[in-house]
PDB file of C-alpha atoms in Angstrom:
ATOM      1  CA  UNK Q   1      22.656  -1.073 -67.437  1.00 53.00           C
ATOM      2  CA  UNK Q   2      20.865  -2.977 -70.188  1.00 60.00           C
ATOM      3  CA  UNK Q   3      20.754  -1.105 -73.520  1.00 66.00           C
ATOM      4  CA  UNK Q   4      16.708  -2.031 -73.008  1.00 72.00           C
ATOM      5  CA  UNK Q   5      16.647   0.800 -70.460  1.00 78.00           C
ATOM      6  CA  UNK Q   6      18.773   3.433 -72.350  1.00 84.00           C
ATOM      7  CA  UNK Q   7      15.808   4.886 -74.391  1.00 85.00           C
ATOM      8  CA  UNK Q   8      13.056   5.383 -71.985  1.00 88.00           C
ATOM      9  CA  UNK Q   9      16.123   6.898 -69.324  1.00 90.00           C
ATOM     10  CA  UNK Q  10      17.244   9.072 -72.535  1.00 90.00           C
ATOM     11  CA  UNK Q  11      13.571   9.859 -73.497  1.00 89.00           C
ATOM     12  CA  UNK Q  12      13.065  12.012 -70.066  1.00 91.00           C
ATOM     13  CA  UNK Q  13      16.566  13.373 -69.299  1.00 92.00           C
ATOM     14  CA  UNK Q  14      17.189  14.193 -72.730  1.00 93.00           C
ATOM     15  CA  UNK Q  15      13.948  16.525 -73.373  1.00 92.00           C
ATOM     16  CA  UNK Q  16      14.512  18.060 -69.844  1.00 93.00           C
ATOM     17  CA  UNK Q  17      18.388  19.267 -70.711  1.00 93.00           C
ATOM     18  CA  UNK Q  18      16.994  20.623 -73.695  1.00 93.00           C
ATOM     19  CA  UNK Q  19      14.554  22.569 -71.956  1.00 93.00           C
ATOM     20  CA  UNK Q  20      16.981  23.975 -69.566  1.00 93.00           C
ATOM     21  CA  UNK Q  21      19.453  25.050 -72.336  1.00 91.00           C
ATOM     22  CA  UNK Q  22      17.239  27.869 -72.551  1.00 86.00           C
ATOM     23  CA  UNK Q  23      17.196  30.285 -69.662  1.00 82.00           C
ATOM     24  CA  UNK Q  24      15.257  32.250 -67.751  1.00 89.00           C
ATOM     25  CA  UNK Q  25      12.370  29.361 -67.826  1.00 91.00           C
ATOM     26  CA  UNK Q  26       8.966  29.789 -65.557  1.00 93.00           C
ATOM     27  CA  UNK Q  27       8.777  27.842 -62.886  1.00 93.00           C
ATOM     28  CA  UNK Q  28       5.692  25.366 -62.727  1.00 92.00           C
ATOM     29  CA  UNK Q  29       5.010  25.565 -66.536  1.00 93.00           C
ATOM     30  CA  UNK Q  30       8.689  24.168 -67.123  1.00 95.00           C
ATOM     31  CA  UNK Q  31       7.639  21.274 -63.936  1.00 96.00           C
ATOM     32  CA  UNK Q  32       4.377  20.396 -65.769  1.00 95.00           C
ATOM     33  CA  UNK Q  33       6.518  19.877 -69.045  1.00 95.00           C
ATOM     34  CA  UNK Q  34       8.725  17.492 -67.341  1.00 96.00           C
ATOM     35  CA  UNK Q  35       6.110  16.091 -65.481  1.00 96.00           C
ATOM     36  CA  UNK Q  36       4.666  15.001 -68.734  1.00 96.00           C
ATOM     37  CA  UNK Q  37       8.272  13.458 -70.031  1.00 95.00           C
ATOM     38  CA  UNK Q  38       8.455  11.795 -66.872  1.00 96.00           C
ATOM     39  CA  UNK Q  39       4.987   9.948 -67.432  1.00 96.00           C
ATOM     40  CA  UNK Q  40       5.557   9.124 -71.146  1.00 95.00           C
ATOM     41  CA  UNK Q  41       9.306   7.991 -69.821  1.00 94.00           C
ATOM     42  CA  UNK Q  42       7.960   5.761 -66.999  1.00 95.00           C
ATOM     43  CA  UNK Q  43       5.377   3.933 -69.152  1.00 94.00           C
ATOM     44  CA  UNK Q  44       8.133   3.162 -71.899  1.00 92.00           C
ATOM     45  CA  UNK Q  45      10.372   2.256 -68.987  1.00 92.00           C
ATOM     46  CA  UNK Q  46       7.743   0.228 -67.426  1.00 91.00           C
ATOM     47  CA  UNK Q  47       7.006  -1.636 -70.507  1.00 91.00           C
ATOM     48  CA  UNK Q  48      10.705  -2.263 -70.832  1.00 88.00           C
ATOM     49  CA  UNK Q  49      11.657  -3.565 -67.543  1.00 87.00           C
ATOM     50  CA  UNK Q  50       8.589  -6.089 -67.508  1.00 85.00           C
ATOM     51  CA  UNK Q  51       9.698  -7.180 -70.229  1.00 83.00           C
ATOM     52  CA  UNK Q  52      13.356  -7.694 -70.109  1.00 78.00           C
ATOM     53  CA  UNK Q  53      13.252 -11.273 -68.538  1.00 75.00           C
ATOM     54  CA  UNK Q  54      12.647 -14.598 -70.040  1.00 76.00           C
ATOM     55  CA  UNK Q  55       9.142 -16.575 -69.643  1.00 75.00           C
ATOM     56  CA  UNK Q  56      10.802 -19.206 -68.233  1.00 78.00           C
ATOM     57  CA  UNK Q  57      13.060 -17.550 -66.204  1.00 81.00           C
ATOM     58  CA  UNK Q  58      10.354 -15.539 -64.870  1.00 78.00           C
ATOM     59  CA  UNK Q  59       8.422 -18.631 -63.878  1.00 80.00           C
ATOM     60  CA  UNK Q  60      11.489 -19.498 -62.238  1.00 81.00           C
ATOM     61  CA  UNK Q  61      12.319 -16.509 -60.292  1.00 81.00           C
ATOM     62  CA  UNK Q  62       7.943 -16.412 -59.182  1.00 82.00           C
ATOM     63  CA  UNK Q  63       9.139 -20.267 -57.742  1.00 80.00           C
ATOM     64  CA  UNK Q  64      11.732 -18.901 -55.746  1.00 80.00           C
ATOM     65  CA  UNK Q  65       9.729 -16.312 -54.333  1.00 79.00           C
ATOM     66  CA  UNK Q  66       6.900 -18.687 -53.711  1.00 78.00           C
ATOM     67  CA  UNK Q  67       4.386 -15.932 -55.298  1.00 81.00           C
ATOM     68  CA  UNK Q  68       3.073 -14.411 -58.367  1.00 83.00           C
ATOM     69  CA  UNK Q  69       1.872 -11.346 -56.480  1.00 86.00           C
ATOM     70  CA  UNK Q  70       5.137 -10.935 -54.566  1.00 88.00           C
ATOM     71  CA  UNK Q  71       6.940 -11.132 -57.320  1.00 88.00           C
ATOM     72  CA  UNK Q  72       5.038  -8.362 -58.820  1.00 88.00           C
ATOM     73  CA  UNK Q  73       5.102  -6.572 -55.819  1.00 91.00           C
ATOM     74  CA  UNK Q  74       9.304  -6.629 -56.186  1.00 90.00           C
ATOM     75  CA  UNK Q  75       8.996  -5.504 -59.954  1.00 89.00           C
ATOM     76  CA  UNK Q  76       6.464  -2.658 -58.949  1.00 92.00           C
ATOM     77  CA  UNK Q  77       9.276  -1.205 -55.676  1.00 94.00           C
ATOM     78  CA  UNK Q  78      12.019  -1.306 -57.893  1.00 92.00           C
ATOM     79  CA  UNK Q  79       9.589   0.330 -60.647  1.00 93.00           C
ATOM     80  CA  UNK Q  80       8.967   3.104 -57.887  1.00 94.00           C
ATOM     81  CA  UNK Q  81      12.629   3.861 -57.115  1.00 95.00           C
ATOM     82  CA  UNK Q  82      13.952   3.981 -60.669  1.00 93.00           C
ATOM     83  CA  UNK Q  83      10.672   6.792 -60.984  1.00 95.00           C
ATOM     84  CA  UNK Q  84      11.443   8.824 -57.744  1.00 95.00           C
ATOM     85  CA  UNK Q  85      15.203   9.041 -58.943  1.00 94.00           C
ATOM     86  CA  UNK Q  86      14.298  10.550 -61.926  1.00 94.00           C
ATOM     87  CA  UNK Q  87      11.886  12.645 -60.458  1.00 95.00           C
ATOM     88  CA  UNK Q  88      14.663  13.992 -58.385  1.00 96.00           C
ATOM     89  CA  UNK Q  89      16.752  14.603 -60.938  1.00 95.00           C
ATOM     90  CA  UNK Q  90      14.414  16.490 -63.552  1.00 95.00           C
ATOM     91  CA  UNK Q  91      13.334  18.819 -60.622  1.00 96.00           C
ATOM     92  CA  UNK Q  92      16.671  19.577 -58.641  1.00 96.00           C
ATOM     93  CA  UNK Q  93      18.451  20.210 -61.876  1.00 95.00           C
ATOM     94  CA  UNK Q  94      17.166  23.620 -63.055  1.00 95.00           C
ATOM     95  CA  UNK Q  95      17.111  24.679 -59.560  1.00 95.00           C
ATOM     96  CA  UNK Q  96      21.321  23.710 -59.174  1.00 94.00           C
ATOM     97  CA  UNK Q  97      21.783  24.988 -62.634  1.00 93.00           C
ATOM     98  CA  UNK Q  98      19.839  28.196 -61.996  1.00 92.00           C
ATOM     99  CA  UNK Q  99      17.408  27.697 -65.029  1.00 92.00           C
ATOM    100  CA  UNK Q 100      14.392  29.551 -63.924  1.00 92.00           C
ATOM    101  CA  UNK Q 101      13.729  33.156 -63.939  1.00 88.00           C
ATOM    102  CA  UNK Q 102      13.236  33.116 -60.266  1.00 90.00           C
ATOM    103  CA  UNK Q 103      13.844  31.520 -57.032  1.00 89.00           C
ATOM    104  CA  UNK Q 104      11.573  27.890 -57.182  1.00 88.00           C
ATOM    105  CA  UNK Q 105      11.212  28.278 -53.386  1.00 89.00           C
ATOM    106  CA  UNK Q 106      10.558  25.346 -51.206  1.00 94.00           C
ATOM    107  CA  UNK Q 107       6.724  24.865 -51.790  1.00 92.00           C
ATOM    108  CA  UNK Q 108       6.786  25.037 -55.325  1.00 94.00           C
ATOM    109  CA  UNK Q 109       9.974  22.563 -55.357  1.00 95.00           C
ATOM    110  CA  UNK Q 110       7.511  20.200 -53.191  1.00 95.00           C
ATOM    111  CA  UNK Q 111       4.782  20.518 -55.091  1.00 95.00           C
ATOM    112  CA  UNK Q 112       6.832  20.181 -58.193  1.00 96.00           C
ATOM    113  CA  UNK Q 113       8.201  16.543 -56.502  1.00 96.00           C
ATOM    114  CA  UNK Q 114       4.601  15.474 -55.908  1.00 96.00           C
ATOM    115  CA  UNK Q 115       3.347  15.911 -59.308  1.00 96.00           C
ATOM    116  CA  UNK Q 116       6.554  14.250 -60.791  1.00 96.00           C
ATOM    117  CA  UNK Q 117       6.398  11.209 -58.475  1.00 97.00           C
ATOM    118  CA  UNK Q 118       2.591  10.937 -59.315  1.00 97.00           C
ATOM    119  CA  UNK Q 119       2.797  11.634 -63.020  1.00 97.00           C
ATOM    120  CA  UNK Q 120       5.810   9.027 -63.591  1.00 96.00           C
ATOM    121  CA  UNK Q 121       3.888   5.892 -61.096  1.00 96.00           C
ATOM    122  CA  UNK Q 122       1.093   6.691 -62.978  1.00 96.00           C
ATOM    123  CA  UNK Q 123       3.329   5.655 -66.325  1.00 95.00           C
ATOM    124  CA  UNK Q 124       4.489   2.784 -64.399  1.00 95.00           C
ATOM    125  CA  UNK Q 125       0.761   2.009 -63.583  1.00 95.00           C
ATOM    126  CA  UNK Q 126      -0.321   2.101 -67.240  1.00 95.00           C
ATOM    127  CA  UNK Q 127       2.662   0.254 -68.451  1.00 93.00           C
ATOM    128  CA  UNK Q 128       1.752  -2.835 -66.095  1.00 92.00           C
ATOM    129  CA  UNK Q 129      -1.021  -3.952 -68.184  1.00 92.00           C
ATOM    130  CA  UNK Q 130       1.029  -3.420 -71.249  1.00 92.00           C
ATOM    131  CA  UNK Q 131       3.704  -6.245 -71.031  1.00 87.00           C
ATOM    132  CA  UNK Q 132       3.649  -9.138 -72.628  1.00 84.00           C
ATOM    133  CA  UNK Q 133       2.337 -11.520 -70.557  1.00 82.00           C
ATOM    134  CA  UNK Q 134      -0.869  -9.134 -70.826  1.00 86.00           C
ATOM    135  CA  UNK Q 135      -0.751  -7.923 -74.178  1.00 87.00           C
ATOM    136  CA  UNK Q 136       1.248 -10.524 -76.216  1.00 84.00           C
ATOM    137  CA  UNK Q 137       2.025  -8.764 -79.360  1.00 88.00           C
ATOM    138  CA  UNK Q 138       4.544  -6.269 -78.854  1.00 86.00           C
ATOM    139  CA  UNK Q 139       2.936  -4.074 -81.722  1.00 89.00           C
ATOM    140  CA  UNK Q 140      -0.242  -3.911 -80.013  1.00 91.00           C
ATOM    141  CA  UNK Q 141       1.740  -3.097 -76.762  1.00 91.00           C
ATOM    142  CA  UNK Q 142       3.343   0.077 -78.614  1.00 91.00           C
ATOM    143  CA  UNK Q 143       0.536   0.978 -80.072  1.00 93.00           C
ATOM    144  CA  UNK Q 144      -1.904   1.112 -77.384  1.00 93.00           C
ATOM    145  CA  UNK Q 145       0.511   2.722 -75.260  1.00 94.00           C
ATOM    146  CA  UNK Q 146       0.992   5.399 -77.690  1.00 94.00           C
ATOM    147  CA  UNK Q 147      -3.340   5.858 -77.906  1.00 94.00           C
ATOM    148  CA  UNK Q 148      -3.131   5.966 -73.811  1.00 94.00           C
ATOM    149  CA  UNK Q 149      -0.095   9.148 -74.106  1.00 94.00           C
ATOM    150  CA  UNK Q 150      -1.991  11.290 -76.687  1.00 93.00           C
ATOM    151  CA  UNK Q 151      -6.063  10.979 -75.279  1.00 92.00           C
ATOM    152  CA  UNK Q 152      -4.295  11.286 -71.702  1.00 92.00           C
ATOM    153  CA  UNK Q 153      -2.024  14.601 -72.179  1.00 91.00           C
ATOM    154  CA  UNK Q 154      -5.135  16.123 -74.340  1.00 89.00           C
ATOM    155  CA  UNK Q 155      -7.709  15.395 -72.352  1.00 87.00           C
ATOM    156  CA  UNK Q 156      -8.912  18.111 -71.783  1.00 83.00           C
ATOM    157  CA  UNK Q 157      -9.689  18.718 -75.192  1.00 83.00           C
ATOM    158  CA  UNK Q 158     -11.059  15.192 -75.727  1.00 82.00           C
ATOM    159  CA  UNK Q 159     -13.289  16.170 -72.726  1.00 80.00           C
ATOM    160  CA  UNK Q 160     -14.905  19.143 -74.881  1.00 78.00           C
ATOM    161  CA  UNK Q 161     -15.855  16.342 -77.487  1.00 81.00           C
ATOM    162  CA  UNK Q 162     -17.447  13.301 -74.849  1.00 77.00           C
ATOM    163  CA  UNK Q 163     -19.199  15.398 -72.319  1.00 73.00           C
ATOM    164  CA  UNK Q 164     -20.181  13.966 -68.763  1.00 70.00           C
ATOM    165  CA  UNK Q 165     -17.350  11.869 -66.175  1.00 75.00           C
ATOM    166  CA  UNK Q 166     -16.593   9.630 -68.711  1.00 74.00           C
ATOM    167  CA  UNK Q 167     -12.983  11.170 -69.799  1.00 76.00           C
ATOM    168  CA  UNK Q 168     -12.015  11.629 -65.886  1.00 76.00           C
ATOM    169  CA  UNK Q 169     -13.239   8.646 -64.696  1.00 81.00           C
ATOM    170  CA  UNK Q 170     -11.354   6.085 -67.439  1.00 86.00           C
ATOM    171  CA  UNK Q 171      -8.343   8.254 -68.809  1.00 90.00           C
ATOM    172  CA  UNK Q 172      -5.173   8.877 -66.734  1.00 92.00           C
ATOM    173  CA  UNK Q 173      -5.564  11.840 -64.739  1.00 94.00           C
ATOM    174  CA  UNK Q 174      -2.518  13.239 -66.781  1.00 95.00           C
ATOM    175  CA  UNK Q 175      -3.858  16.254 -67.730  1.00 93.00           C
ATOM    176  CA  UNK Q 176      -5.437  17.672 -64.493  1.00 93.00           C
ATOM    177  CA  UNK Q 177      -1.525  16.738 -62.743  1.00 95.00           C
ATOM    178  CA  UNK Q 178      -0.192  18.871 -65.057  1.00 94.00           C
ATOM    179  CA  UNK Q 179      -2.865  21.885 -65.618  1.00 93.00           C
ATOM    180  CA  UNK Q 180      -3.016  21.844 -61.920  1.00 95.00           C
ATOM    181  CA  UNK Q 181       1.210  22.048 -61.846  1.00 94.00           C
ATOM    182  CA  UNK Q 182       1.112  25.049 -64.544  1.00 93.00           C
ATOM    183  CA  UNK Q 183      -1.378  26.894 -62.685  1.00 92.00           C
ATOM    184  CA  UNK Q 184       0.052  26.198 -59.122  1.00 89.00           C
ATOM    185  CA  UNK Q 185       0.187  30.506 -58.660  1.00 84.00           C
ATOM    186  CA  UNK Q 186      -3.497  30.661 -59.201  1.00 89.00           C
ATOM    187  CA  UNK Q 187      -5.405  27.730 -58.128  1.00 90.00           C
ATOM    188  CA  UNK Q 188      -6.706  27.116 -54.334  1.00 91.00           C
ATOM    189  CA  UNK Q 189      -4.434  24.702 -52.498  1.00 90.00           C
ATOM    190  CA  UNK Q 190      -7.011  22.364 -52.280  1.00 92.00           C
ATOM    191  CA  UNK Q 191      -8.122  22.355 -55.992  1.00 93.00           C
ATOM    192  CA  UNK Q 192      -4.046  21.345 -56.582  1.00 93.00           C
ATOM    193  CA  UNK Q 193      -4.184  18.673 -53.557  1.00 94.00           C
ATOM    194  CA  UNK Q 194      -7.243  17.747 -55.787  1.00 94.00           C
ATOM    195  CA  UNK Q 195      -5.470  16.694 -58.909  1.00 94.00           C
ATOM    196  CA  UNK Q 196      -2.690  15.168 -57.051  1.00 96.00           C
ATOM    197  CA  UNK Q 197      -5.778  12.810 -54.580  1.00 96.00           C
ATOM    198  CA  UNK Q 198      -7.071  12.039 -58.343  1.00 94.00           C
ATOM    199  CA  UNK Q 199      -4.038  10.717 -59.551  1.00 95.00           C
ATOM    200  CA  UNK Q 200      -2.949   9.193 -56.682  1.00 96.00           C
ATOM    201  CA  UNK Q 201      -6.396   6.725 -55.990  1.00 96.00           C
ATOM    202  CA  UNK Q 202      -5.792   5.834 -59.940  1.00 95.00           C
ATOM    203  CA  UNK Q 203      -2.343   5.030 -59.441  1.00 96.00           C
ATOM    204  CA  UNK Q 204      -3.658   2.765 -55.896  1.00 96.00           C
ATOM    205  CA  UNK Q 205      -6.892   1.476 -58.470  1.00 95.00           C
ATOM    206  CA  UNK Q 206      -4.376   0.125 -61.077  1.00 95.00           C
ATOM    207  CA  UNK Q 207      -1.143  -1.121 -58.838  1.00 94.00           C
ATOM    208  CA  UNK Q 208      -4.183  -3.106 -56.559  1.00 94.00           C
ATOM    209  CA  UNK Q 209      -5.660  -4.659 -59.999  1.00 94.00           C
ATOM    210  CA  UNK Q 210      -2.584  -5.320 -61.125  1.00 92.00           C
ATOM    211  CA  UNK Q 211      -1.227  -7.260 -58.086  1.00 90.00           C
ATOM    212  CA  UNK Q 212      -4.776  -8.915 -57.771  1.00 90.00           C
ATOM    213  CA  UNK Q 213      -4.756 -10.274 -60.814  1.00 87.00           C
ATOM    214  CA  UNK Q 214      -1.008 -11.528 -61.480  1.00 84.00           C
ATOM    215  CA  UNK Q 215      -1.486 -14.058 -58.640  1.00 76.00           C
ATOM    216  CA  UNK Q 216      -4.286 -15.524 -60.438  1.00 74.00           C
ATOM    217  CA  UNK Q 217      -2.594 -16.136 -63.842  1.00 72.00           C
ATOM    218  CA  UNK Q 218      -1.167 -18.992 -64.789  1.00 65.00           C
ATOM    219  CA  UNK Q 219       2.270 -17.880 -66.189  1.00 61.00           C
ATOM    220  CA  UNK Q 220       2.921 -21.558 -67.468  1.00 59.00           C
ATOM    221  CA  UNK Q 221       1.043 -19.873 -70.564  1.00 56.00           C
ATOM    222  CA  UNK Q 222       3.165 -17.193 -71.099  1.00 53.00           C
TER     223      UNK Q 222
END
C-alpha cells in the first residue's frame, strides 16, 4: 500500500488502540470517540486517495471509462469499502479484546456500526471537494479541511454563538452523530435514527453534487 495512505490508516487505528489500552471503557462514549477518528481519518484519506494519481493519467483512465462521473463513481465505491473496513475494525476490536466495562450487546454494536459508517462517508464526502482538481493549492486543501474538523466536532458550541438553522443546515452533522452515539442509553430511538437520517441525506446531498458536477468539468485543465 502506498506510503500516501499510511497516515490517514495510522491516524484512526492508532488513536483507537490507544483508547483500548485502557480498560474497563463505556460503551457508546468510547464508539462516539472513534466515530470522530474515523471521520477526521476518512477526510484525510479521502483527500489522499483523490489525489494519488497523475492529471494526465487521470484523464486517461476517465477515457477508458468513457465518463467523468463514472469514474468518480469508481473512486467514491472503493472510497466506501476502505471506510466500512475500518469501521469494522474500530468497533469489533474492543468487543474481541474485551475493552468495555460491559457486554456491548447486539443493538448497541449496530448502532455503533451505523454511526461509524455514517461519520467516516461523511469524511469521504467532505474530502471530495477538497482535492486538487477542486481546490488546487494543497495548502488551502489542508487548511480548509482542518476549519471543516474543528467548527464540525464543536458544533454544538459554535451553535450557542450563530443562533437559528444556520450551523445544522451548512456544517457536517458531526456533532449530532456523535452526541446522539454517547447518549444512545437515554435518547428515544427515533431522536438517534434522527441524527443518523441527518447525516445520511448530507452524505446523499454531497456524493450527488459531487458526481453532478465532475462530469461537467473539463479535466484537460487540471
Amino acid at each position: 500500500m502506498s506510503q500516501r495512505y499510511f497516515g490517514p490508516l495510522a491516524g484512526v487505528i492508532i488513536p483507537a488502540l490507544l483508547l483500548y489500552s485502557y480498560k474497563p471503557n463505556p460503551v457508546m462514549s468510547s464508539y462516539a470517540a472513534t466515530a470522530v477518528f474515523l471521520f477526521i481519518g476518512c477526510c484525510w484519506l479521502g483527500i489522499s486517495f483523490l489525489n494519488h494519481e497523475h492529471p494526465v493519467q487521470k484523464q486517461v483512465s476517465i477515457v477508458q471509462l468513457g465518463s467523468a462521473r463514472r469514474y468518480s463513481v469508481g473512486g467514491l465505491l472503493t472510497l466506501s469499502l476502505l471506510t466500512l473496513l475500518l469501521d469494522l475494525f474500530v468497533v469489533i476490536y474492543p468487543v474481541i479484546t474485551g475493552s468495555f466495562g460491559e457486554a456491548a450487546g447486539l443493538d448497541r454494536i449496530l448502532l455503533a456500526i451505523c454511526g461509524h459508517a455514517l461519520l467516516g462517508l461523511l469524511g469521504i464526502a467532505v474530502s471530495l471537494f477538497l482535492q486538487s482538481s477542486w481546490v488546487p493549492k494543497a495548502g488551502y486543501a489542508a487548511g480548509l479541511m482542518l476549519i471543516i474538523i474543528i467548527l464540525s466536532v464543536s458544533a454544538g458550541k459554535v451553535a450557542e454563538l450563530v443562533p437559528g438553522p444556520i450551523v445544522s443546515i451548512l456544517l457536517p452533522p458531526v456533532f449530532p452523530v456523535m452526541d446522539a452515539m454517547m447518549n444512545t442509553d437515554s435518547l428515544p430511538l427515533r431522536a438517534v435514527l434522527g441524527a443518523y437520517a441527518h447525516a445520511l441525506v448530507y452524505i446523499i446531498l454531497l456524493a450527488g453534487l459531487y458526481i453532478y458536477r465532475s462530469g461537467r468539468m473539463d479535466y484537460n485543465k487540471n
